[in-house]
mmCIF file with all atom_site columns, C-alpha atoms in Angstrom:
data_model
loop_
_atom_site.group_PDB
_atom_site.id
_atom_site.type_symbol
_atom_site.label_atom_id
_atom_site.label_alt_id
_atom_site.label_comp_id
_atom_site.label_asym_id
_atom_site.label_entity_id
_atom_site.label_seq_id
_atom_site.pdbx_PDB_ins_code
_atom_site.Cartn_x
_atom_site.Cartn_y
_atom_site.Cartn_z
_atom_site.occupancy
_atom_site.B_iso_or_equiv
_atom_site.pdbx_formal_charge
_atom_site.auth_seq_id
_atom_site.auth_comp_id
_atom_site.auth_asym_id
_atom_site.auth_atom_id
_atom_site.pdbx_PDB_model_num
ATOM 1   C CA . LYS T 1 1   ? -86.018  123.068 -86.698 1.00 84.00 ? 1   LYS T CA 1
ATOM 2   C CA . GLN T 1 2   ? -87.616  119.638 -86.793 1.00 90.00 ? 2   GLN T CA 1
ATOM 3   C CA . GLU T 1 3   ? -91.404  119.804 -87.279 1.00 93.00 ? 3   GLU T CA 1
ATOM 4   C CA . VAL T 1 4   ? -93.483  116.740 -86.444 1.00 96.00 ? 4   VAL T CA 1
ATOM 5   C CA . THR T 1 5   ? -97.031  116.124 -87.634 1.00 97.00 ? 5   THR T CA 1
ATOM 6   C CA . GLN T 1 6   ? -99.237  113.278 -86.487 1.00 96.00 ? 6   GLN T CA 1
ATOM 7   C CA . ILE T 1 7   ? -102.350 112.205 -88.338 1.00 94.00 ? 7   ILE T CA 1
ATOM 8   C CA . PRO T 1 8   ? -105.104 111.581 -87.390 1.00 94.00 ? 8   PRO T CA 1
ATOM 9   C CA . ALA T 1 9   ? -105.197 113.899 -84.381 1.00 94.00 ? 9   ALA T CA 1
ATOM 10  C CA . ALA T 1 10  ? -107.931 111.771 -82.821 1.00 95.00 ? 10  ALA T CA 1
ATOM 11  C CA . LEU T 1 11  ? -109.711 108.553 -83.635 1.00 95.00 ? 11  LEU T CA 1
ATOM 12  C CA . SER T 1 12  ? -112.222 106.188 -82.078 1.00 96.00 ? 12  SER T CA 1
ATOM 13  C CA . VAL T 1 13  ? -112.394 102.548 -83.071 1.00 95.00 ? 13  VAL T CA 1
ATOM 14  C CA . PRO T 1 14  ? -114.340 99.508  -81.870 1.00 97.00 ? 14  PRO T CA 1
ATOM 15  C CA . GLU T 1 15  ? -112.429 96.928  -79.916 1.00 97.00 ? 15  GLU T CA 1
ATOM 16  C CA . GLY T 1 16  ? -110.632 94.419  -82.108 1.00 97.00 ? 16  GLY T CA 1
ATOM 17  C CA . GLU T 1 17  ? -109.895 96.750  -84.995 1.00 97.00 ? 17  GLU T CA 1
ATOM 18  C CA . ASN T 1 18  ? -106.325 97.434  -86.056 1.00 97.00 ? 18  ASN T CA 1
ATOM 19  C CA . LEU T 1 19  ? -104.966 100.923 -85.481 1.00 96.00 ? 19  LEU T CA 1
ATOM 20  C CA . VAL T 1 20  ? -102.750 102.841 -87.905 1.00 96.00 ? 20  VAL T CA 1
ATOM 21  C CA . LEU T 1 21  ? -101.105 105.997 -86.565 1.00 97.00 ? 21  LEU T CA 1
ATOM 22  C CA . ASN T 1 22  ? -99.046  108.197 -88.863 1.00 96.00 ? 22  ASN T CA 1
ATOM 23  C CA . CYS T 1 23  ? -96.114  110.469 -88.081 1.00 97.00 ? 23  CYS T CA 1
ATOM 24  C CA . SER T 1 24  ? -94.247  112.728 -90.498 1.00 97.00 ? 24  SER T CA 1
ATOM 25  C CA . PHE T 1 25  ? -91.191  114.875 -89.857 1.00 97.00 ? 25  PHE T CA 1
ATOM 26  C CA . THR T 1 26  ? -89.503  117.581 -91.894 1.00 96.00 ? 26  THR T CA 1
ATOM 27  C CA . ASP T 1 27  ? -85.813  116.772 -91.389 1.00 93.00 ? 27  ASP T CA 1
ATOM 28  C CA . SER T 1 28  ? -85.136  113.239 -92.535 1.00 90.00 ? 28  SER T CA 1
ATOM 29  C CA . ALA T 1 29  ? -81.516  113.153 -91.268 1.00 91.00 ? 29  ALA T CA 1
ATOM 30  C CA . ILE T 1 30  ? -82.565  111.364 -88.111 1.00 92.00 ? 30  ILE T CA 1
ATOM 31  C CA . TYR T 1 31  ? -80.625  108.832 -86.051 1.00 90.00 ? 31  TYR T CA 1
ATOM 32  C CA . ASN T 1 32  ? -83.719  107.192 -84.639 1.00 92.00 ? 32  ASN T CA 1
ATOM 33  C CA . LEU T 1 33  ? -87.357  107.701 -83.773 1.00 94.00 ? 33  LEU T CA 1
ATOM 34  C CA . GLN T 1 34  ? -89.119  106.862 -80.540 1.00 94.00 ? 34  GLN T CA 1
ATOM 35  C CA . TRP T 1 35  ? -92.826  106.163 -80.051 1.00 97.00 ? 35  TRP T CA 1
ATOM 36  C CA . PHE T 1 36  ? -94.364  106.954 -76.672 1.00 97.00 ? 36  PHE T CA 1
ATOM 37  C CA . ARG T 1 37  ? -97.693  106.372 -75.019 1.00 97.00 ? 37  ARG T CA 1
ATOM 38  C CA . GLN T 1 38  ? -99.243  108.919 -72.660 1.00 97.00 ? 38  GLN T CA 1
ATOM 39  C CA . ASP T 1 39  ? -102.265 108.281 -70.478 1.00 95.00 ? 39  ASP T CA 1
ATOM 40  C CA . PRO T 1 40  ? -104.289 111.323 -69.338 1.00 92.00 ? 40  PRO T CA 1
ATOM 41  C CA . GLY T 1 41  ? -102.431 113.314 -66.693 1.00 90.00 ? 41  GLY T CA 1
ATOM 42  C CA . LYS T 1 42  ? -99.442  110.986 -66.781 1.00 92.00 ? 42  LYS T CA 1
ATOM 43  C CA . GLY T 1 43  ? -95.896  110.986 -68.074 1.00 94.00 ? 43  GLY T CA 1
ATOM 44  C CA . LEU T 1 44  ? -94.592  109.362 -71.255 1.00 95.00 ? 44  LEU T CA 1
ATOM 45  C CA . THR T 1 45  ? -93.965  105.646 -71.535 1.00 95.00 ? 45  THR T CA 1
ATOM 46  C CA . SER T 1 46  ? -91.582  104.486 -74.239 1.00 94.00 ? 46  SER T CA 1
ATOM 47  C CA . LEU T 1 47  ? -93.084  101.894 -76.577 1.00 96.00 ? 47  LEU T CA 1
ATOM 48  C CA . LEU T 1 48  ? -90.601  101.399 -79.381 1.00 95.00 ? 48  LEU T CA 1
ATOM 49  C CA . LEU T 1 49  ? -87.286  102.847 -80.509 1.00 93.00 ? 49  LEU T CA 1
ATOM 50  C CA . ILE T 1 50  ? -86.483  102.362 -84.178 1.00 94.00 ? 50  ILE T CA 1
ATOM 51  C CA . GLN T 1 51  ? -82.996  103.156 -85.438 1.00 92.00 ? 51  GLN T CA 1
ATOM 52  C CA . SER T 1 52  ? -82.455  104.909 -88.768 1.00 91.00 ? 52  SER T CA 1
ATOM 53  C CA . SER T 1 53  ? -80.916  101.740 -90.211 1.00 91.00 ? 53  SER T CA 1
ATOM 54  C CA . GLN T 1 54  ? -84.049  99.734  -89.413 1.00 92.00 ? 54  GLN T CA 1
ATOM 55  C CA . ARG T 1 55  ? -87.223  99.508  -91.454 1.00 94.00 ? 55  ARG T CA 1
ATOM 56  C CA . GLU T 1 56  ? -89.378  98.290  -88.615 1.00 95.00 ? 56  GLU T CA 1
ATOM 57  C CA . GLN T 1 57  ? -89.459  97.315  -84.966 1.00 94.00 ? 57  GLN T CA 1
ATOM 58  C CA . THR T 1 58  ? -91.959  95.052  -83.232 1.00 96.00 ? 58  THR T CA 1
ATOM 59  C CA . SER T 1 59  ? -93.086  94.525  -79.653 1.00 94.00 ? 59  SER T CA 1
ATOM 60  C CA . GLY T 1 60  ? -96.078  92.305  -79.055 1.00 96.00 ? 60  GLY T CA 1
ATOM 61  C CA . ARG T 1 61  ? -99.098  93.794  -80.843 1.00 97.00 ? 61  ARG T CA 1
ATOM 62  C CA . LEU T 1 62  ? -97.133  96.920  -81.732 1.00 97.00 ? 62  LEU T CA 1
ATOM 63  C CA . ASN T 1 63  ? -95.189  97.409  -84.935 1.00 97.00 ? 63  ASN T CA 1
ATOM 64  C CA . ALA T 1 64  ? -93.441  100.608 -85.966 1.00 97.00 ? 64  ALA T CA 1
ATOM 65  C CA . SER T 1 65  ? -92.182  101.188 -89.476 1.00 97.00 ? 65  SER T CA 1
ATOM 66  C CA . LEU T 1 66  ? -89.774  103.877 -90.609 1.00 97.00 ? 66  LEU T CA 1
ATOM 67  C CA . ASP T 1 67  ? -89.276  105.385 -94.052 1.00 95.00 ? 67  ASP T CA 1
ATOM 68  C CA . LYS T 1 68  ? -86.452  107.760 -93.284 1.00 93.00 ? 68  LYS T CA 1
ATOM 69  C CA . SER T 1 69  ? -86.036  109.147 -96.791 1.00 92.00 ? 69  SER T CA 1
ATOM 70  C CA . SER T 1 70  ? -89.647  110.292 -96.955 1.00 94.00 ? 70  SER T CA 1
ATOM 71  C CA . GLY T 1 71  ? -89.743  111.441 -93.330 1.00 95.00 ? 71  GLY T CA 1
ATOM 72  C CA . ARG T 1 72  ? -92.467  109.079 -92.198 1.00 97.00 ? 72  ARG T CA 1
ATOM 73  C CA . SER T 1 73  ? -93.137  106.547 -89.483 1.00 97.00 ? 73  SER T CA 1
ATOM 74  C CA . THR T 1 74  ? -96.232  104.491 -88.822 1.00 97.00 ? 74  THR T CA 1
ATOM 75  C CA . LEU T 1 75  ? -97.298  102.758 -85.634 1.00 97.00 ? 75  LEU T CA 1
ATOM 76  C CA . TYR T 1 76  ? -99.565  99.758  -86.084 1.00 97.00 ? 76  TYR T CA 1
ATOM 77  C CA . ILE T 1 77  ? -101.498 98.335  -83.160 1.00 97.00 ? 77  ILE T CA 1
ATOM 78  C CA . ALA T 1 78  ? -103.096 94.992  -83.893 1.00 97.00 ? 78  ALA T CA 1
ATOM 79  C CA . ALA T 1 79  ? -106.405 93.837  -82.431 1.00 97.00 ? 79  ALA T CA 1
ATOM 80  C CA . SER T 1 80  ? -106.988 96.967  -80.351 1.00 97.00 ? 80  SER T CA 1
ATOM 81  C CA . GLN T 1 81  ? -108.210 96.728  -76.760 1.00 97.00 ? 81  GLN T CA 1
ATOM 82  C CA . PRO T 1 82  ? -109.862 99.327  -74.499 1.00 97.00 ? 82  PRO T CA 1
ATOM 83  C CA . GLY T 1 83  ? -106.588 99.468  -72.556 1.00 97.00 ? 83  GLY T CA 1
ATOM 84  C CA . ASP T 1 84  ? -104.920 100.877 -75.677 1.00 97.00 ? 84  ASP T CA 1
ATOM 85  C CA . SER T 1 85  ? -106.879 104.115 -75.228 1.00 98.00 ? 85  SER T CA 1
ATOM 86  C CA . ALA T 1 86  ? -104.248 106.822 -74.816 1.00 97.00 ? 86  ALA T CA 1
ATOM 87  C CA . THR T 1 87  ? -102.338 109.474 -76.724 1.00 97.00 ? 87  THR T CA 1
ATOM 88  C CA . TYR T 1 88  ? -99.465  108.224 -78.850 1.00 98.00 ? 88  TYR T CA 1
ATOM 89  C CA . LEU T 1 89  ? -96.518  110.519 -79.537 1.00 97.00 ? 89  LEU T CA 1
ATOM 90  C CA . CYS T 1 90  ? -93.689  110.087 -82.011 1.00 96.00 ? 90  CYS T CA 1
ATOM 91  C CA . ALA T 1 91  ? -90.341  111.766 -81.480 1.00 95.00 ? 91  ALA T CA 1
ATOM 92  C CA . PRO T 1 92  ? -87.543  111.777 -84.052 1.00 94.00 ? 92  PRO T CA 1
ATOM 93  C CA . TRP T 1 93  ? -83.952  112.449 -82.925 1.00 90.00 ? 93  TRP T CA 1
ATOM 94  C CA . LEU T 1 94  ? -81.371  114.228 -85.090 1.00 87.00 ? 94  LEU T CA 1
ATOM 95  C CA . GLY T 1 95  ? -78.410  113.028 -83.054 1.00 82.00 ? 95  GLY T CA 1
ATOM 96  C CA . GLY T 1 96  ? -75.624  114.767 -81.158 1.00 78.00 ? 96  GLY T CA 1
ATOM 97  C CA . ASN T 1 97  ? -76.845  117.404 -78.731 1.00 75.00 ? 97  ASN T CA 1
ATOM 98  C CA . ASN T 1 98  ? -80.205  117.689 -80.451 1.00 80.00 ? 98  ASN T CA 1
ATOM 99  C CA . ARG T 1 99  ? -83.185  116.862 -78.293 1.00 82.00 ? 99  ARG T CA 1
ATOM 100 C CA . LEU T 1 100 ? -86.367  115.016 -79.148 1.00 89.00 ? 100 LEU T CA 1
ATOM 101 C CA . ALA T 1 101 ? -89.004  116.934 -81.069 1.00 91.00 ? 101 ALA T CA 1
ATOM 102 C CA . PHE T 1 102 ? -92.661  116.041 -80.572 1.00 95.00 ? 102 PHE T CA 1
ATOM 103 C CA . GLY T 1 103 ? -95.900  116.355 -82.476 1.00 92.00 ? 103 GLY T CA 1
ATOM 104 C CA . LYS T 1 104 ? -99.264  116.845 -80.822 1.00 95.00 ? 104 LYS T CA 1
ATOM 105 C CA . GLY T 1 105 ? -99.942  113.123 -80.770 1.00 96.00 ? 105 GLY T CA 1
ATOM 106 C CA . ASN T 1 106 ? -102.642 110.720 -81.936 1.00 96.00 ? 106 ASN T CA 1
ATOM 107 C CA . GLN T 1 107 ? -105.434 110.508 -79.355 1.00 97.00 ? 107 GLN T CA 1
ATOM 108 C CA . VAL T 1 108 ? -106.952 107.027 -79.487 1.00 97.00 ? 108 VAL T CA 1
ATOM 109 C CA . VAL T 1 109 ? -110.168 105.764 -77.940 1.00 97.00 ? 109 VAL T CA 1
ATOM 110 C CA . VAL T 1 110 ? -110.985 102.052 -78.240 1.00 97.00 ? 110 VAL T CA 1
ATOM 111 C CA . ILE T 1 111 ? -114.664 101.388 -77.642 1.00 97.00 ? 111 ILE T CA 1
ATOM 112 C CA . PRO T 1 112 ? -115.546 98.117  -75.879 1.00 95.00 ? 112 PRO T CA 1
ATOM 113 C CA . ASP R 2 1   ? -83.032  101.778 -60.282 1.00 53.00 ? 1   ASP R CA 1
ATOM 114 C CA . THR R 2 2   ? -86.741  102.457 -60.697 1.00 72.00 ? 2   THR R CA 1
ATOM 115 C CA . GLY R 2 3   ? -86.510  104.981 -63.511 1.00 92.00 ? 3   GLY R CA 1
ATOM 116 C CA . VAL R 2 4   ? -86.884  108.752 -63.557 1.00 96.00 ? 4   VAL R CA 1
ATOM 117 C CA . SER R 2 5   ? -88.566  110.175 -60.468 1.00 96.00 ? 5   SER R CA 1
ATOM 118 C CA . GLN R 2 6   ? -90.300  113.539 -60.242 1.00 97.00 ? 6   GLN R CA 1
ATOM 119 C CA . ASP R 2 7   ? -91.564  115.296 -57.162 1.00 97.00 ? 7   ASP R CA 1
ATOM 120 C CA . PRO R 2 8   ? -94.168  116.494 -56.437 1.00 97.00 ? 8   PRO R CA 1
ATOM 121 C CA . ARG R 2 9   ? -96.746  114.823 -58.690 1.00 96.00 ? 9   ARG R CA 1
ATOM 122 C CA . HIS R 2 10  ? -99.147  117.722 -58.332 1.00 97.00 ? 10  HIS R CA 1
ATOM 123 C CA . LYS R 2 11  ? -98.701  121.312 -57.187 1.00 98.00 ? 11  LYS R CA 1
ATOM 124 C CA . ILE R 2 12  ? -101.381 123.951 -56.770 1.00 98.00 ? 12  ILE R CA 1
ATOM 125 C CA . THR R 2 13  ? -100.084 127.433 -56.079 1.00 98.00 ? 13  THR R CA 1
ATOM 126 C CA . LYS R 2 14  ? -101.373 130.953 -55.972 1.00 98.00 ? 14  LYS R CA 1
ATOM 127 C CA . ARG R 2 15  ? -100.313 133.383 -58.652 1.00 98.00 ? 15  ARG R CA 1
ATOM 128 C CA . GLY R 2 16  ? -97.151  135.187 -57.671 1.00 97.00 ? 16  GLY R CA 1
ATOM 129 C CA . GLN R 2 17  ? -95.738  132.387 -55.532 1.00 98.00 ? 17  GLN R CA 1
ATOM 130 C CA . ASN R 2 18  ? -92.502  130.561 -56.267 1.00 98.00 ? 18  ASN R CA 1
ATOM 131 C CA . VAL R 2 19  ? -92.458  126.811 -56.901 1.00 98.00 ? 19  VAL R CA 1
ATOM 132 C CA . THR R 2 20  ? -89.652  124.274 -57.224 1.00 98.00 ? 20  THR R CA 1
ATOM 133 C CA . PHE R 2 21  ? -89.792  120.848 -58.828 1.00 98.00 ? 21  PHE R CA 1
ATOM 134 C CA . ARG R 2 22  ? -87.273  118.045 -58.492 1.00 98.00 ? 22  ARG R CA 1
ATOM 135 C CA . CYS R 2 23  ? -86.179  115.353 -60.933 1.00 98.00 ? 23  CYS R CA 1
ATOM 136 C CA . ASP R 2 24  ? -84.015  112.324 -60.144 1.00 97.00 ? 24  ASP R CA 1
ATOM 137 C CA . PRO R 2 25  ? -82.754  110.731 -63.364 1.00 96.00 ? 25  PRO R CA 1
ATOM 138 C CA . ILE R 2 26  ? -81.631  107.169 -63.931 1.00 93.00 ? 26  ILE R CA 1
ATOM 139 C CA . SER R 2 27  ? -78.305  106.986 -62.130 1.00 89.00 ? 27  SER R CA 1
ATOM 140 C CA . GLU R 2 28  ? -76.104  106.108 -65.108 1.00 86.00 ? 28  GLU R CA 1
ATOM 141 C CA . HIS R 2 29  ? -77.707  108.740 -67.369 1.00 89.00 ? 29  HIS R CA 1
ATOM 142 C CA . ASN R 2 30  ? -75.655  111.903 -67.664 1.00 89.00 ? 30  ASN R CA 1
ATOM 143 C CA . ARG R 2 31  ? -78.114  113.799 -69.862 1.00 91.00 ? 31  ARG R CA 1
ATOM 144 C CA . LEU R 2 32  ? -81.224  115.372 -68.352 1.00 94.00 ? 32  LEU R CA 1
ATOM 145 C CA . TYR R 2 33  ? -84.012  117.286 -70.078 1.00 95.00 ? 33  TYR R CA 1
ATOM 146 C CA . TRP R 2 34  ? -86.951  119.378 -68.948 1.00 97.00 ? 34  TRP R CA 1
ATOM 147 C CA . TYR R 2 35  ? -90.067  119.677 -71.106 1.00 96.00 ? 35  TYR R CA 1
ATOM 148 C CA . ARG R 2 36  ? -93.373  121.458 -70.615 1.00 97.00 ? 36  ARG R CA 1
ATOM 149 C CA . GLN R 2 37  ? -96.688  120.181 -71.924 1.00 97.00 ? 37  GLN R CA 1
ATOM 150 C CA . THR R 2 38  ? -99.984  122.028 -72.042 1.00 95.00 ? 38  THR R CA 1
ATOM 151 C CA . LEU R 2 39  ? -103.359 120.412 -72.697 1.00 92.00 ? 39  LEU R CA 1
ATOM 152 C CA . GLY R 2 40  ? -103.693 119.016 -76.200 1.00 90.00 ? 40  GLY R CA 1
ATOM 153 C CA . GLN R 2 41  ? -100.114 119.797 -77.152 1.00 93.00 ? 41  GLN R CA 1
ATOM 154 C CA . GLY R 2 42  ? -96.978  117.740 -77.428 1.00 94.00 ? 42  GLY R CA 1
ATOM 155 C CA . PRO R 2 43  ? -94.115  118.273 -74.983 1.00 96.00 ? 43  PRO R CA 1
ATOM 156 C CA . GLU R 2 44  ? -92.045  121.414 -75.630 1.00 94.00 ? 44  GLU R CA 1
ATOM 157 C CA . PHE R 2 45  ? -88.351  121.518 -74.821 1.00 93.00 ? 45  PHE R CA 1
ATOM 158 C CA . LEU R 2 46  ? -87.255  123.823 -71.986 1.00 95.00 ? 46  LEU R CA 1
ATOM 159 C CA . THR R 2 47  ? -83.660  123.005 -71.115 1.00 95.00 ? 47  THR R CA 1
ATOM 160 C CA . TYR R 2 48  ? -80.959  120.332 -71.233 1.00 92.00 ? 48  TYR R CA 1
ATOM 161 C CA . PHE R 2 49  ? -78.057  119.337 -68.969 1.00 93.00 ? 49  PHE R CA 1
ATOM 162 C CA . GLN R 2 50  ? -75.064  117.187 -69.671 1.00 91.00 ? 50  GLN R CA 1
ATOM 163 C CA . ASN R 2 51  ? -73.701  116.294 -66.254 1.00 92.00 ? 51  ASN R CA 1
ATOM 164 C CA . GLU R 2 52  ? -73.882  119.569 -64.297 1.00 93.00 ? 52  GLU R CA 1
ATOM 165 C CA . ALA R 2 53  ? -73.560  121.827 -67.335 1.00 93.00 ? 53  ALA R CA 1
ATOM 166 C CA . GLN R 2 54  ? -76.700  123.458 -68.707 1.00 93.00 ? 54  GLN R CA 1
ATOM 167 C CA . LEU R 2 55  ? -76.032  123.279 -72.428 1.00 90.00 ? 55  LEU R CA 1
ATOM 168 C CA . GLU R 2 56  ? -79.189  124.662 -73.940 1.00 89.00 ? 56  GLU R CA 1
ATOM 169 C CA . LYS R 2 57  ? -82.173  126.747 -72.900 1.00 90.00 ? 57  LYS R CA 1
ATOM 170 C CA . SER R 2 58  ? -85.294  127.299 -74.960 1.00 89.00 ? 58  SER R CA 1
ATOM 171 C CA . ARG R 2 59  ? -86.647  130.788 -75.489 1.00 87.00 ? 59  ARG R CA 1
ATOM 172 C CA . LEU R 2 60  ? -89.695  129.428 -73.639 1.00 81.00 ? 60  LEU R CA 1
ATOM 173 C CA . LEU R 2 61  ? -87.572  129.570 -70.496 1.00 84.00 ? 61  LEU R CA 1
ATOM 174 C CA . SER R 2 62  ? -88.188  133.147 -69.394 1.00 87.00 ? 62  SER R CA 1
ATOM 175 C CA . ASP R 2 63  ? -86.180  134.939 -66.723 1.00 92.00 ? 63  ASP R CA 1
ATOM 176 C CA . ARG R 2 64  ? -88.637  133.648 -64.130 1.00 95.00 ? 64  ARG R CA 1
ATOM 177 C CA . PHE R 2 65  ? -87.493  130.093 -64.785 1.00 96.00 ? 65  PHE R CA 1
ATOM 178 C CA . SER R 2 66  ? -84.225  128.641 -63.548 1.00 95.00 ? 66  SER R CA 1
ATOM 179 C CA . ALA R 2 67  ? -82.911  125.115 -63.609 1.00 96.00 ? 67  ALA R CA 1
ATOM 180 C CA . GLU R 2 68  ? -79.957  123.581 -61.845 1.00 96.00 ? 68  GLU R CA 1
ATOM 181 C CA . ARG R 2 69  ? -78.258  120.246 -61.703 1.00 96.00 ? 69  ARG R CA 1
ATOM 182 C CA . PRO R 2 70  ? -75.661  120.377 -58.934 1.00 91.00 ? 70  PRO R CA 1
ATOM 183 C CA . LYS R 2 71  ? -73.066  117.608 -59.057 1.00 86.00 ? 71  LYS R CA 1
ATOM 184 C CA . GLY R 2 72  ? -74.675  116.205 -62.167 1.00 84.00 ? 72  GLY R CA 1
ATOM 185 C CA . SER R 2 73  ? -77.223  114.166 -60.241 1.00 90.00 ? 73  SER R CA 1
ATOM 186 C CA . PHE R 2 74  ? -80.758  115.388 -59.510 1.00 96.00 ? 74  PHE R CA 1
ATOM 187 C CA . SER R 2 75  ? -82.128  118.554 -61.090 1.00 97.00 ? 75  SER R CA 1
ATOM 188 C CA . THR R 2 76  ? -84.453  121.276 -59.889 1.00 98.00 ? 76  THR R CA 1
ATOM 189 C CA . LEU R 2 77  ? -86.670  123.595 -61.908 1.00 98.00 ? 77  LEU R CA 1
ATOM 190 C CA . GLU R 2 78  ? -87.798  126.755 -60.164 1.00 97.00 ? 78  GLU R CA 1
ATOM 191 C CA . ILE R 2 79  ? -90.482  129.131 -61.346 1.00 97.00 ? 79  ILE R CA 1
ATOM 192 C CA . GLN R 2 80  ? -90.576  132.511 -59.666 1.00 97.00 ? 80  GLN R CA 1
ATOM 193 C CA . ARG R 2 81  ? -93.650  134.763 -59.483 1.00 97.00 ? 81  ARG R CA 1
ATOM 194 C CA . THR R 2 82  ? -95.880  132.145 -61.083 1.00 97.00 ? 82  THR R CA 1
ATOM 195 C CA . GLU R 2 83  ? -98.493  133.202 -63.624 1.00 96.00 ? 83  GLU R CA 1
ATOM 196 C CA . GLN R 2 84  ? -101.634 131.384 -64.741 1.00 96.00 ? 84  GLN R CA 1
ATOM 197 C CA . GLY R 2 85  ? -99.953  130.690 -68.078 1.00 95.00 ? 85  GLY R CA 1
ATOM 198 C CA . ASP R 2 86  ? -97.398  128.560 -66.250 1.00 96.00 ? 86  ASP R CA 1
ATOM 199 C CA . SER R 2 87  ? -100.078 125.951 -65.557 1.00 97.00 ? 87  SER R CA 1
ATOM 200 C CA . ALA R 2 88  ? -98.876  122.842 -67.356 1.00 97.00 ? 88  ALA R CA 1
ATOM 201 C CA . MET R 2 89  ? -97.340  119.418 -66.944 1.00 97.00 ? 89  MET R CA 1
ATOM 202 C CA . TYR R 2 90  ? -93.584  119.632 -66.395 1.00 98.00 ? 90  TYR R CA 1
ATOM 203 C CA . LEU R 2 91  ? -91.793  116.541 -67.629 1.00 98.00 ? 91  LEU R CA 1
ATOM 204 C CA . CYS R 2 92  ? -88.258  115.425 -66.928 1.00 97.00 ? 92  CYS R CA 1
ATOM 205 C CA . ALA R 2 93  ? -86.348  112.878 -69.002 1.00 95.00 ? 93  ALA R CA 1
ATOM 206 C CA . SER R 2 94  ? -82.875  111.400 -68.973 1.00 93.00 ? 94  SER R CA 1
ATOM 207 C CA . SER R 2 95  ? -80.720  109.583 -71.480 1.00 90.00 ? 95  SER R CA 1
ATOM 208 C CA . SER R 2 96  ? -77.381  107.849 -71.635 1.00 83.00 ? 96  SER R CA 1
ATOM 209 C CA . PRO R 2 97  ? -74.099  109.500 -72.616 1.00 70.00 ? 97  PRO R CA 1
ATOM 210 C CA . GLN R 2 98  ? -74.804  108.331 -76.142 1.00 66.00 ? 98  GLN R CA 1
ATOM 211 C CA . GLY R 2 99  ? -77.699  110.738 -76.299 1.00 59.00 ? 99  GLY R CA 1
ATOM 212 C CA . ASN R 2 100 ? -80.890  109.210 -77.514 1.00 64.00 ? 100 ASN R CA 1
ATOM 213 C CA . PHE R 2 101 ? -79.210  106.181 -79.040 1.00 71.00 ? 101 PHE R CA 1
ATOM 214 C CA . PHE R 2 102 ? -80.889  104.015 -76.434 1.00 78.00 ? 102 PHE R CA 1
ATOM 215 C CA . GLY R 2 103 ? -83.918  106.231 -76.000 1.00 85.00 ? 103 GLY R CA 1
ATOM 216 C CA . TYR R 2 104 ? -85.145  108.826 -73.541 1.00 90.00 ? 104 TYR R CA 1
ATOM 217 C CA . THR R 2 105 ? -86.774  107.747 -70.273 1.00 93.00 ? 105 THR R CA 1
ATOM 218 C CA . PHE R 2 106 ? -89.417  110.110 -68.938 1.00 95.00 ? 106 PHE R CA 1
ATOM 219 C CA . GLY R 2 107 ? -90.693  110.578 -65.429 1.00 96.00 ? 107 GLY R CA 1
ATOM 220 C CA . SER R 2 108 ? -94.345  110.755 -64.434 1.00 95.00 ? 108 SER R CA 1
ATOM 221 C CA . GLY R 2 109 ? -94.341  114.543 -64.547 1.00 97.00 ? 109 GLY R CA 1
ATOM 222 C CA . THR R 2 110 ? -95.345  117.327 -62.176 1.00 97.00 ? 110 THR R CA 1
ATOM 223 C CA . ARG R 2 111 ? -98.694  118.921 -62.878 1.00 97.00 ? 111 ARG R CA 1
ATOM 224 C CA . LEU R 2 112 ? -98.715  122.601 -61.902 1.00 98.00 ? 112 LEU R CA 1
ATOM 225 C CA . THR R 2 113 ? -101.924 124.535 -61.444 1.00 97.00 ? 113 THR R CA 1
ATOM 226 C CA . VAL R 2 114 ? -101.655 128.272 -60.806 1.00 98.00 ? 114 VAL R CA 1
ATOM 227 C CA . VAL R 2 115 ? -104.832 129.786 -59.339 1.00 97.00 ? 115 VAL R CA 1
#
């Protein structure tokens, strides 16, 4: 069973600082990994999908890296803004009929 | 297509009542998933459909829970004789026939409160 751990569980940063969110998973035989954002009381919004053959994926201020062999992914958010306050979830996929496994998320608060 | 739709957004029910939630996936997605999420936790897998076939059910899905996907289109999740422990966010997601190769798309969820 895939186990996902996200560190730190929660963090608060002043506006403008860069954010570094870490995700580790126990089974490294993944096909891809998806990062999601979740606002309080809302559903999940997909941010980035990084395939196992990729080392990183970028979208605007977001950059996700993947080290498949060590079972780690990192989400970087540059120049944080108060609107970035949310919980960020990573979800690795083992392929086939396997479904996404989730950690508890990184809860981020960006202070204006 | 506007994405994955879930209805209702919120449901408050008395303990012991039955509730039913609906999920409309992205039309070209043949895979549909139900997850449950409690406060401070990540989503937990409940069940998975490929077209109309229910291929996997989690042990979290007790006998009081049933899910259907008639004709491989929308899906319903029914909870019978609700208990306070059923209070959670119920999330639906869909993906293409290639599984998660192109990513899951989630709906906005249905928040259930059992009083």
